[in-house]
């Protein structure tokens, strides 16, 4: 079992043990936890009712890590905001705040970089730098709530990185985020997106049946999926669909498939037919995403009429389908492109 020693990644039990090890009274743990996860403080001296000597002793052993805003882009069209954050070691990550009628949704990164290698994705171009700590996932949400003064109600783990490649930290983050001593966000308001690490899908369905799962499918068969996503060489489509079945059976909930439409690659009518056959009978929702062109790759976005035709075929087969609304189009830089652009500009790439 992984464990983290930075103070914002520690759960109440670990924090209590640390407080006692420092020779302090147990109730200090509860106070400190509240400052960190409800009042969302940025530095130790903000813990007003904790004596300086006490917090210093604990912070010496358990540093306070978080994220620091370095850039922010706000869309004039829909108010979507993209944040570039710096980590304590200089790594850069990105997060997005989207405003919907049903509430504010934050999309967070789970890793600095990614090692999954999906061909159309900018996040993976520079490889994986490192896993994020639970505190660094949480603080993306906390920092956005602090900066905007707006309550965040929904979380999607769809930023840079593969969350199931940083599984224990993801689980810890979910537990702390949904804890009543933290922001107390409902598990049903959390969505985790994976490129399809099959064993982890089973584990996740068992541990967090209320959390929504999205699987990045992007192709209707093995041959095509292997061309777009190296992970498809590790897990065949059949195994992936069995895992999806398991999630639906186990949780009684609908699963989401993401399907990025790439011009002339996976956007033809026969692909829509194959996809329909693949998911037939499964309680699912398909989210079609017009691919965001990445300058290092030659993939292009499908034309409008192809997107519509694709959608209509799925509808004809009574499959629930939506085309993802592009948020913050004017601040572009979707899917890891902000981070990469920043690294190039600052000579940090
Ligand atoms: N690693 C996870 C989550 C991060 S990516 C996963 O693979 O699901 C979030 C979604 O954006 C995934 O479906 C991913 O395939 C998709 N994506 C990545 N780059 C994209 C691009 N250039 N255009 C459209 N979708 C993209």
Short mmCIF file of C-alpha atoms and ligand atoms in Angstrom, two decimals:
data_model
loop_
_atom_site.label_atom_id
_atom_site.label_comp_id
_atom_site.label_asym_id
_atom_site.label_seq_id
_atom_site.Cartn_x
_atom_site.Cartn_y
_atom_site.Cartn_z
CA UNK A 1 0.00 0.00 0.00
CA UNK A 2 1.34 3.38 -0.97
CA UNK A 3 1.56 6.07 1.66
CA UNK A 4 2.18 9.78 1.52
CA UNK A 5 3.80 11.90 4.17
CA UNK A 6 2.95 15.40 2.95
CA UNK A 7 0.32 16.73 5.29
CA UNK A 8 -2.50 17.35 2.80
CA UNK A 9 -2.30 13.78 1.46
CA UNK A 10 -2.70 12.25 4.92
CA UNK A 11 -6.05 10.98 6.11
CA UNK A 12 -7.41 11.64 9.60
CA UNK A 13 -5.97 8.44 10.99
CA UNK A 14 -2.47 9.17 9.70
CA UNK A 15 -2.67 12.80 10.77
CA UNK A 16 -3.75 11.78 14.26
CA UNK A 17 -0.80 9.40 14.49
CA UNK A 18 1.56 12.17 13.34
CA UNK A 19 0.16 14.63 15.86
CA UNK A 20 0.57 12.11 18.67
CA UNK A 21 4.09 11.23 17.51
CA UNK A 22 4.93 14.94 17.83
CA UNK A 23 3.74 14.80 21.43
CA UNK A 24 0.68 16.94 20.75
CA UNK A 25 -2.94 16.44 21.75
CA UNK A 26 -5.09 14.33 19.48
CA UNK A 27 -7.74 17.02 18.88
CA UNK A 28 -5.15 19.08 17.00
CA UNK A 29 -5.45 16.59 14.12
CA UNK A 30 -9.09 17.44 13.63
CA UNK A 31 -8.37 21.15 13.69
CA UNK A 32 -5.53 20.84 11.21
CA UNK A 33 -7.59 18.62 8.92
CA UNK A 34 -10.37 21.22 8.87
CA UNK A 35 -7.95 24.00 7.97
CA UNK A 36 -6.51 21.92 5.14
CA UNK A 37 -9.66 20.43 3.65
CA UNK A 38 -12.50 22.79 4.51
CA UNK A 39 -10.95 26.20 4.94
CA UNK A 40 -8.52 25.34 2.13
CA UNK A 41 -5.55 27.22 3.53
CA UNK A 42 -2.37 27.74 1.54
CA UNK A 43 0.17 28.01 4.32
CA UNK A 44 0.64 26.71 7.85
CA UNK A 45 0.39 30.09 9.57
CA UNK A 46 -3.23 30.36 8.50
CA UNK A 47 -4.13 27.70 11.09
CA UNK A 48 -5.07 30.32 13.62
CA UNK A 49 -6.14 28.16 16.55
CA UNK A 50 -3.12 25.83 16.33
CA UNK A 51 -0.12 27.09 18.34
CA UNK A 52 2.85 27.96 16.12
CA UNK A 53 5.18 25.54 17.89
CA UNK A 54 2.75 22.68 17.33
CA UNK A 55 2.17 23.27 13.64
CA UNK A 56 5.84 23.90 12.96
CA UNK A 57 6.81 20.63 14.57
CA UNK A 58 4.34 18.74 12.42
CA UNK A 59 5.02 20.63 9.21
CA UNK A 60 8.73 19.95 9.54
CA UNK A 61 8.00 16.23 9.18
CA UNK A 62 5.02 16.63 6.89
CA UNK A 63 5.37 19.51 4.44
CA UNK A 64 2.34 21.24 2.97
CA UNK A 65 2.30 20.64 -0.78
CA UNK A 66 -0.14 22.21 -3.16
CA UNK A 67 -0.39 23.96 -6.48
CA UNK A 68 0.49 27.55 -7.37
CA UNK A 69 -1.30 29.33 -10.17
CA UNK A 70 1.05 30.49 -12.91
CA UNK A 71 -1.40 31.33 -15.68
CA UNK A 72 -5.12 31.55 -16.20
CA UNK A 73 -7.18 31.85 -19.37
CA UNK A 74 -10.84 32.79 -19.18
CA UNK A 75 -13.18 32.20 -22.10
CA UNK A 76 -15.24 35.20 -23.16
CA UNK A 77 -17.78 32.85 -24.71
CA UNK A 78 -18.81 30.63 -21.79
CA UNK A 79 -16.67 31.57 -18.78
CA UNK A 80 -14.63 28.35 -18.93
CA UNK A 81 -11.30 28.95 -17.19
CA UNK A 82 -8.11 27.04 -17.72
CA UNK A 83 -5.44 27.11 -15.05
CA UNK A 84 -1.77 26.29 -15.29
CA UNK A 85 -0.39 25.30 -11.92
CA UNK A 86 3.16 24.77 -10.74
CA UNK A 87 4.00 21.99 -8.27
CA UNK A 88 6.57 22.27 -5.49
CA UNK A 89 9.24 20.71 -7.70
CA UNK A 90 8.61 22.91 -10.74
CA UNK A 91 6.39 20.49 -12.65
CA UNK A 92 3.50 22.12 -14.50
CA UNK A 93 -0.04 20.75 -14.69
CA UNK A 94 -3.35 22.08 -15.99
CA UNK A 95 -6.93 22.10 -14.75
CA UNK A 96 -10.18 23.47 -16.13
CA UNK A 97 -13.24 25.05 -14.52
CA UNK A 98 -16.47 24.68 -16.49
CA UNK A 99 -19.68 26.40 -15.50
CA UNK A 100 -22.89 24.52 -16.15
CA UNK A 101 -26.47 25.10 -15.08
CA UNK A 102 -26.18 22.16 -12.70
CA UNK A 103 -23.07 23.57 -11.02
CA UNK A 104 -19.36 24.15 -11.37
CA UNK A 105 -17.29 21.31 -12.66
CA UNK A 106 -13.51 21.05 -12.35
CA UNK A 107 -11.43 18.84 -14.60
CA UNK A 108 -8.21 17.80 -12.87
CA UNK A 109 -4.94 16.17 -13.89
CA UNK A 110 -3.80 12.97 -12.24
CA UNK A 111 -0.19 12.88 -13.43
CA UNK A 112 2.43 15.34 -14.65
CA UNK A 113 2.56 14.01 -18.20
CA UNK A 114 1.42 10.56 -19.24
CA UNK A 115 2.97 7.33 -20.48
CA UNK A 116 -0.02 5.84 -22.30
CA UNK A 117 1.05 7.17 -25.69
CA UNK A 118 -2.37 7.76 -27.32
CA UNK A 119 -1.54 9.02 -30.79
CA UNK A 120 -3.83 12.05 -30.89
CA UNK A 121 -3.13 13.33 -27.38
CA UNK A 122 -0.76 16.16 -26.47
CA UNK A 123 -0.43 15.16 -22.80
CA UNK A 124 1.67 12.13 -23.63
CA UNK A 125 4.09 13.74 -26.10
CA UNK A 126 6.70 14.46 -23.45
CA UNK A 127 6.12 11.23 -21.53
CA UNK A 128 5.43 10.85 -17.84
CA UNK A 129 7.25 13.16 -15.48
CA UNK A 130 5.71 11.81 -12.27
CA UNK A 131 2.55 10.80 -10.45
CA UNK A 132 0.67 13.48 -8.57
CA UNK A 133 0.17 13.13 -4.83
CA UNK A 134 -3.38 13.05 -3.50
CA UNK A 135 -2.77 16.56 -2.14
CA UNK A 136 -1.87 17.84 -5.59
CA UNK A 137 -5.05 16.45 -7.11
CA UNK A 138 -7.13 17.91 -4.29
CA UNK A 139 -5.41 21.27 -4.35
CA UNK A 140 -6.30 21.81 -8.02
CA UNK A 141 -9.91 21.85 -6.86
CA UNK A 142 -9.16 23.83 -3.70
CA UNK A 143 -7.11 26.43 -5.58
CA UNK A 144 -9.88 26.96 -8.13
CA UNK A 145 -12.49 27.29 -5.41
CA UNK A 146 -10.23 29.75 -3.55
CA UNK A 147 -9.40 31.76 -6.66
CA UNK A 148 -12.93 32.09 -7.97
CA UNK A 149 -14.87 32.07 -4.70
CA UNK A 150 -17.26 29.64 -6.35
CA UNK A 151 -18.30 26.31 -4.93
CA UNK A 152 -17.20 23.35 -6.97
CA UNK A 153 -19.82 20.59 -7.12
CA UNK A 154 -18.60 18.21 -9.82
CA UNK A 155 -15.18 16.71 -10.50
CA UNK A 156 -13.96 15.00 -13.64
CA UNK A 157 -10.60 13.27 -13.67
CA UNK A 158 -9.95 13.84 -17.36
CA UNK A 159 -7.00 16.20 -17.41
CA UNK A 160 -3.42 15.17 -18.07
CA UNK A 161 -2.47 11.66 -17.07
CA UNK A 162 -4.03 8.24 -16.71
CA UNK A 163 -5.80 8.10 -13.32
CA UNK A 164 -5.65 4.29 -13.15
CA UNK A 165 -1.87 4.51 -13.61
CA UNK A 166 -1.83 6.44 -10.30
CA UNK A 167 -4.50 4.30 -8.70
CA UNK A 168 -3.88 4.51 -4.96
CA UNK A 169 -3.44 8.28 -5.04
CA UNK A 170 -6.68 8.55 -7.02
CA UNK A 171 -8.51 6.46 -4.41
CA UNK A 172 -7.12 8.52 -1.56
CA UNK A 173 -8.16 11.72 -3.35
CA UNK A 174 -11.72 10.40 -3.82
CA UNK A 175 -11.96 9.41 -0.18
CA UNK A 176 -10.80 12.79 1.07
CA UNK A 177 -12.92 14.75 -1.35
CA UNK A 178 -16.10 12.92 -0.37
CA UNK A 179 -15.36 12.90 3.37
CA UNK A 180 -17.71 14.99 5.47
CA UNK A 181 -14.69 16.53 7.14
CA UNK A 182 -13.57 17.79 3.72
CA UNK A 183 -15.53 19.32 0.85
CA UNK A 184 -18.03 16.47 1.17
CA UNK A 185 -18.63 16.16 -2.56
CA UNK A 186 -21.00 13.37 -3.55
CA UNK A 187 -19.43 10.30 -5.14
CA UNK A 188 -22.07 10.50 -7.83
CA UNK A 189 -20.66 13.88 -8.85
CA UNK A 190 -17.24 12.42 -9.62
CA UNK A 191 -16.31 10.99 -13.01
CA UNK A 192 -13.07 9.15 -13.70
CA UNK A 193 -11.91 8.57 -17.27
CA UNK A 194 -9.53 5.76 -18.17
CA UNK A 195 -7.87 4.66 -21.39
CA UNK A 196 -8.78 1.12 -20.34
CA UNK A 197 -6.45 -0.48 -17.79
CA UNK A 198 -8.66 -3.54 -17.46
CA UNK A 199 -7.69 -4.97 -14.03
CA UNK A 200 -8.15 -1.53 -12.48
CA UNK A 201 -11.65 -1.22 -13.94
CA UNK A 202 -12.68 -4.26 -11.89
CA UNK A 203 -10.98 -2.97 -8.78
CA UNK A 204 -12.53 0.45 -9.18
CA UNK A 205 -16.05 -0.92 -9.71
CA UNK A 206 -15.67 -2.89 -6.47
CA UNK A 207 -14.28 0.01 -4.45
CA UNK A 208 -16.27 2.95 -5.79
CA UNK A 209 -19.52 1.74 -7.32
CA UNK A 210 -21.09 5.21 -7.06
CA UNK A 211 -18.38 6.97 -9.03
CA UNK A 212 -19.09 7.39 -12.74
CA UNK A 213 -16.69 5.62 -15.04
CA UNK A 214 -15.80 6.76 -18.53
CA UNK A 215 -13.74 4.60 -20.86
CA UNK A 216 -11.84 6.12 -23.75
CA UNK A 217 -12.75 3.78 -26.58
CA UNK A 218 -12.04 5.77 -29.76
CA UNK A 219 -12.33 2.73 -32.05
CA UNK A 220 -14.84 -0.03 -32.73
CA UNK A 221 -12.33 -2.88 -33.10
CA UNK A 222 -8.88 -4.05 -32.01
CA UNK A 223 -7.03 -3.23 -35.22
CA UNK A 224 -8.08 0.39 -35.24
CA UNK A 225 -7.81 0.83 -31.50
CA UNK A 226 -4.22 -0.47 -31.52
CA UNK A 227 -3.33 2.14 -34.10
CA UNK A 228 -4.67 4.96 -31.96
CA UNK A 229 -3.97 3.69 -28.45
CA UNK A 230 -0.93 1.56 -27.54
CA UNK A 231 -2.79 0.34 -24.41
CA UNK A 232 -4.98 -1.72 -26.77
CA UNK A 233 -1.99 -4.01 -27.32
CA UNK A 234 -2.12 -4.91 -23.65
CA UNK A 235 -5.87 -5.43 -23.36
CA UNK A 236 -8.02 -6.72 -26.20
CA UNK A 237 -11.37 -5.14 -26.94
CA UNK A 238 -13.11 -8.27 -25.72
CA UNK A 239 -11.48 -8.01 -22.28
CA UNK A 240 -12.24 -4.31 -22.13
CA UNK A 241 -15.92 -4.84 -22.93
CA UNK A 242 -16.13 -7.60 -20.33
CA UNK A 243 -14.78 -5.16 -17.76
CA UNK A 244 -17.33 -2.56 -18.87
CA UNK A 245 -20.08 -5.19 -18.47
CA UNK A 246 -18.81 -5.92 -15.00
CA UNK A 247 -18.94 -2.25 -14.00
CA UNK A 248 -22.54 -1.94 -15.20
CA UNK A 249 -23.64 -5.15 -13.50
CA UNK A 250 -21.84 -4.45 -10.29
CA UNK A 251 -22.89 -0.83 -9.93
CA UNK A 252 -26.25 -0.83 -11.69
CA UNK A 253 -25.10 2.35 -13.35
CA UNK A 254 -24.57 3.54 -16.87
CA UNK A 255 -21.05 3.59 -18.25
CA UNK A 256 -19.73 6.28 -20.56
CA UNK A 257 -17.61 5.64 -23.64
CA UNK A 258 -15.62 8.48 -25.10
CA UNK A 259 -15.07 8.32 -28.82
CA UNK A 260 -12.91 11.02 -30.40
CA UNK A 261 -13.79 11.40 -34.05
CA UNK A 262 -10.74 11.61 -36.27
CA UNK A 263 -11.26 12.50 -39.90
CA UNK A 264 -10.94 9.53 -42.24
CA UNK A 265 -9.64 7.30 -39.44
CA UNK A 266 -12.55 6.22 -37.22
CA UNK A 267 -15.44 8.41 -38.38
CA UNK A 268 -16.97 6.40 -41.23
CA UNK A 269 -20.49 5.01 -41.33
CA UNK A 270 -19.26 1.43 -41.09
CA UNK A 271 -17.40 2.37 -37.91
CA UNK A 272 -20.62 3.69 -36.40
CA UNK A 273 -22.31 0.39 -37.30
CA UNK A 274 -19.48 -1.63 -35.75
CA UNK A 275 -19.56 0.51 -32.63
CA UNK A 276 -23.31 0.01 -32.32
CA UNK A 277 -22.88 -3.74 -32.53
CA UNK A 278 -20.07 -3.63 -29.98
CA UNK A 279 -22.07 -1.90 -27.25
CA UNK A 280 -25.45 -3.44 -28.08
CA UNK A 281 -27.42 -4.31 -24.95
CA UNK A 282 -25.03 -2.54 -22.59
CA UNK A 283 -26.33 0.32 -20.42
CA UNK A 284 -24.05 3.01 -21.80
CA UNK A 285 -23.76 6.48 -23.13
CA UNK A 286 -21.45 7.43 -25.96
CA UNK A 287 -19.78 10.80 -25.93
CA UNK A 288 -18.51 11.78 -29.36
CA UNK A 289 -15.61 14.22 -29.17
CA UNK A 290 -14.51 15.99 -32.33
CA UNK A 291 -10.74 15.48 -32.01
CA UNK A 292 -8.73 18.55 -31.10
CA UNK A 293 -5.92 18.79 -33.64
CA UNK A 294 -2.49 18.63 -32.00
CA UNK A 295 0.19 20.35 -34.04
CA UNK A 296 2.71 17.51 -33.71
CA UNK A 297 0.22 15.06 -35.23
CA UNK A 298 -1.48 14.97 -38.57
CA UNK A 299 -4.95 13.98 -37.26
CA UNK A 300 -7.80 16.25 -38.30
CA UNK A 301 -11.27 16.85 -36.93
CA UNK A 302 -14.13 15.12 -38.73
CA UNK A 303 -16.44 17.29 -40.77
CA UNK A 304 -19.77 18.36 -39.27
CA UNK A 305 -21.83 16.21 -41.61
CA UNK A 306 -19.74 13.15 -40.81
CA UNK A 307 -20.17 13.77 -37.09
CA UNK A 308 -23.92 14.05 -37.53
CA UNK A 309 -24.15 10.97 -39.72
CA UNK A 310 -22.16 9.03 -37.12
CA UNK A 311 -24.46 10.19 -34.37
CA UNK A 312 -27.59 9.32 -36.36
CA UNK A 313 -26.46 5.75 -36.92
CA UNK A 314 -25.96 5.26 -33.17
CA UNK A 315 -29.37 6.81 -32.50
CA UNK A 316 -30.98 4.53 -35.06
CA UNK A 317 -29.69 1.64 -32.93
CA UNK A 318 -31.19 3.28 -29.81
CA UNK A 319 -27.81 4.06 -28.30
CA UNK A 320 -27.64 7.13 -26.09
CA UNK A 321 -25.22 9.52 -27.70
CA UNK A 322 -24.16 13.13 -27.38
CA UNK A 323 -21.57 15.21 -29.18
CA UNK A 324 -19.36 16.95 -26.66
CA UNK A 325 -19.95 20.65 -26.59
CA UNK A 326 -16.67 22.41 -27.01
CA UNK A 327 -16.14 24.63 -23.99
CA UNK A 328 -13.81 27.59 -24.03
CA UNK A 329 -13.12 27.36 -27.72
CA UNK A 330 -11.49 30.80 -27.76
CA UNK A 331 -8.91 29.77 -25.16
CA UNK A 332 -8.30 26.55 -27.12
CA UNK A 333 -5.42 24.52 -25.83
CA UNK A 334 -7.42 21.44 -24.89
CA UNK A 335 -6.06 18.11 -23.73
CA UNK A 336 -2.58 18.91 -22.48
CA UNK A 337 -1.75 21.54 -25.03
CA UNK A 338 -1.60 24.40 -22.53
CA UNK A 339 0.98 22.67 -20.40
CA UNK A 340 3.12 21.72 -23.35
CA UNK A 341 2.91 25.23 -24.82
CA UNK A 342 3.97 26.72 -21.48
CA UNK A 343 6.92 24.37 -21.17
CA UNK A 344 8.08 25.31 -24.65
CA UNK A 345 7.72 29.04 -24.02
CA UNK A 346 9.56 28.93 -20.73
CA UNK A 347 12.34 26.68 -22.07
CA UNK A 348 11.25 24.12 -19.57
CA UNK A 349 10.25 21.41 -22.03
N1 LIG B 1 -6.12 9.06 -19.50
C1 LIG B 1 -7.53 9.19 -19.37
C2 LIG B 1 -8.02 10.58 -19.05
C3 LIG B 1 -7.39 11.76 -19.73
S1 LIG B 1 -7.80 12.18 -21.38
C4 LIG B 1 -8.23 8.64 -20.58
O1 LIG B 1 -7.55 8.24 -21.52
O2 LIG B 1 -9.45 8.55 -20.57
C5 LIG B 1 -9.49 12.64 -21.44
C6 LIG B 1 -10.12 12.32 -22.78
O3 LIG B 1 -9.65 13.20 -23.82
C7 LIG B 1 -9.80 10.91 -23.26
O4 LIG B 1 -10.95 10.32 -23.80
C8 LIG B 1 -8.77 11.18 -24.32
O5 LIG B 1 -8.65 10.11 -25.21
C9 LIG B 1 -9.31 12.45 -24.96
N2 LIG B 1 -8.36 13.18 -25.77
C10 LIG B 1 -7.03 13.29 -25.63
N3 LIG B 1 -6.50 14.05 -26.60
C11 LIG B 1 -7.52 14.45 -27.36
C12 LIG B 1 -7.62 15.26 -28.51
N4 LIG B 1 -6.54 15.81 -29.09
N5 LIG B 1 -8.85 15.45 -29.02
C13 LIG B 1 -9.95 14.91 -28.45
N6 LIG B 1 -9.92 14.14 -27.39
C14 LIG B 1 -8.71 13.90 -26.84
#
